Every structure is written in structure tokens, then in C-alpha cells.
C-alpha positions as a Markdown table, in Angstrom:
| # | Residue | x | y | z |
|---|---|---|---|---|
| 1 | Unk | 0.0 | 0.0 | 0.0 |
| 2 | Unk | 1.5 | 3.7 | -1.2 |
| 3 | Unk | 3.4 | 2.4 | -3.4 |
| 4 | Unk | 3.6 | 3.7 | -7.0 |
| 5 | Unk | 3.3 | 1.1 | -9.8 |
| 6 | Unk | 7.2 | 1.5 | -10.6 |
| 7 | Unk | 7.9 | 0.7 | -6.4 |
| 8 | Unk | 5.4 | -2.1 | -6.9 |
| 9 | Unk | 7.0 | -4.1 | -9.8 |
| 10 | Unk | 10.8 | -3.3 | -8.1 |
| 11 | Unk | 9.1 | -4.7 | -4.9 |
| 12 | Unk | 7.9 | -7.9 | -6.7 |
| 13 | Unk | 11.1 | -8.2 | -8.2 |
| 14 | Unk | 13.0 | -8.0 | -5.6 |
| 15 | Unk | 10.6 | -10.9 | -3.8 |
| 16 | Unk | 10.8 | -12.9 | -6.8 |
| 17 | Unk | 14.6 | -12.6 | -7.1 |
| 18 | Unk | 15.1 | -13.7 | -3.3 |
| 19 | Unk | 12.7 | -16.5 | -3.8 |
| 20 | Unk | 14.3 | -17.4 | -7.1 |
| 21 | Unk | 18.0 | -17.9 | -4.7 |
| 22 | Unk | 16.0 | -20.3 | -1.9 |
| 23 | Unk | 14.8 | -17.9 | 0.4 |
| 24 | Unk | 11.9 | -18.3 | 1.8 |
| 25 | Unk | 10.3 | -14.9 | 2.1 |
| 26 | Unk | 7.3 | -14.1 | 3.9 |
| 27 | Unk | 4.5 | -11.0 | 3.5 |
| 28 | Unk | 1.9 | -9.7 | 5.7 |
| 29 | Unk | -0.6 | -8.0 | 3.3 |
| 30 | Unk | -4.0 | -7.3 | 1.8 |
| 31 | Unk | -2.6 | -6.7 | -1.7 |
| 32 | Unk | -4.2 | -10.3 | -3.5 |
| 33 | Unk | -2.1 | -9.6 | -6.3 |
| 34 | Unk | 1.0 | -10.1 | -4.2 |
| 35 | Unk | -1.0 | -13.0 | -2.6 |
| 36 | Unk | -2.4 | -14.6 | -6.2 |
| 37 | Unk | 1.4 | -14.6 | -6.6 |
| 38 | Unk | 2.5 | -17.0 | -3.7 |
| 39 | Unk | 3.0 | -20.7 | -3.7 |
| 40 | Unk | 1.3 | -20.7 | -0.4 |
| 41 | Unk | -1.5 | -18.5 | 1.4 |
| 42 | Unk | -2.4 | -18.2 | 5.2 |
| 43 | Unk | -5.1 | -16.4 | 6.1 |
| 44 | Unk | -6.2 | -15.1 | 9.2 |
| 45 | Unk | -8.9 | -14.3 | 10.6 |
| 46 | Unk | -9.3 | -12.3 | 14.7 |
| 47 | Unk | -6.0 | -14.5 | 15.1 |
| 48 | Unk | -7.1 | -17.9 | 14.2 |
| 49 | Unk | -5.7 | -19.5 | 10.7 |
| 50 | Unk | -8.9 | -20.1 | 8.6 |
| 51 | Unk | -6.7 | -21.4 | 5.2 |
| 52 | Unk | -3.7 | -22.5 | 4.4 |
| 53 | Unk | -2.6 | -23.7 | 1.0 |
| 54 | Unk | -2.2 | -22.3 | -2.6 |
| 55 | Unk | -3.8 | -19.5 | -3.8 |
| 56 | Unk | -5.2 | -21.0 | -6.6 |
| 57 | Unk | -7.7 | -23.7 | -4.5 |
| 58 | Unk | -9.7 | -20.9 | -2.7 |
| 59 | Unk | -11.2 | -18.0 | -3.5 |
| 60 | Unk | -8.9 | -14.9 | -1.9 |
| 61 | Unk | -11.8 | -12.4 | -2.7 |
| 62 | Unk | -13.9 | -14.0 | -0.3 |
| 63 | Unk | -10.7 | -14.8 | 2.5 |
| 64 | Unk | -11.0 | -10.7 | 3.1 |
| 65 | Unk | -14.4 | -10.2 | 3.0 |
């Protein structure tokens, strides 16, 4: 969040470039297109995990809401 779309794309580079060498690297957000990006989602929910797993076998929209 406040980030202009040149930040953004050096941001996700810089994730994906980390990731890329074997870090693990982990991100608190509410941005679903960094989250649509991961190879695995948590979500939370007042401080109890209500999903774990990819991003691509749950609907995020409806994670937020």
C-alpha cells in the first residue's frame, strides 16, 4: 500500500529474485495480487488460521471479506 506502480514491480522483483536464490520470504498483506502470486497462502482471521494452502484452490476475494 502507497506504493507507486514502478515501487510495486521493483518490490515484486526483488521478492521474486530472493525467492528465485532459496529464500523463503514471507509477507503480511492485503494486496491479492502479491497473494495470487504465492506458492502458499495463510489467512487469518481475529488470530485464528482459517486457510492455508495455494492461492489457486480458494477464492482470496472471499478470504477478506
Amino acid at each position: 500500500v502507497g506504493l507507486d506502480e514502478p515501487g510495486r514491480v521493483a518490490l515484486i522483483e526483488l521478492v521474486r529474485e530472493a525467492h528465485d536464490r532459496g529464500a523463503t520470504v514471507l509477507i503480511a498483506t492485503h494486496e491479492l495480487a502479491f497473494a495470487e502470486r504465492a506458492d502458499r497462502v495463510l489467512a487469518l482471521s481475529e488470530g485464528t488460521v482459517v486457510y492455508d494452502g495455494a492461492p489457486g484452490d480458494t477464492d482470496l476475494h472471499a478470504l477478506i471479506n
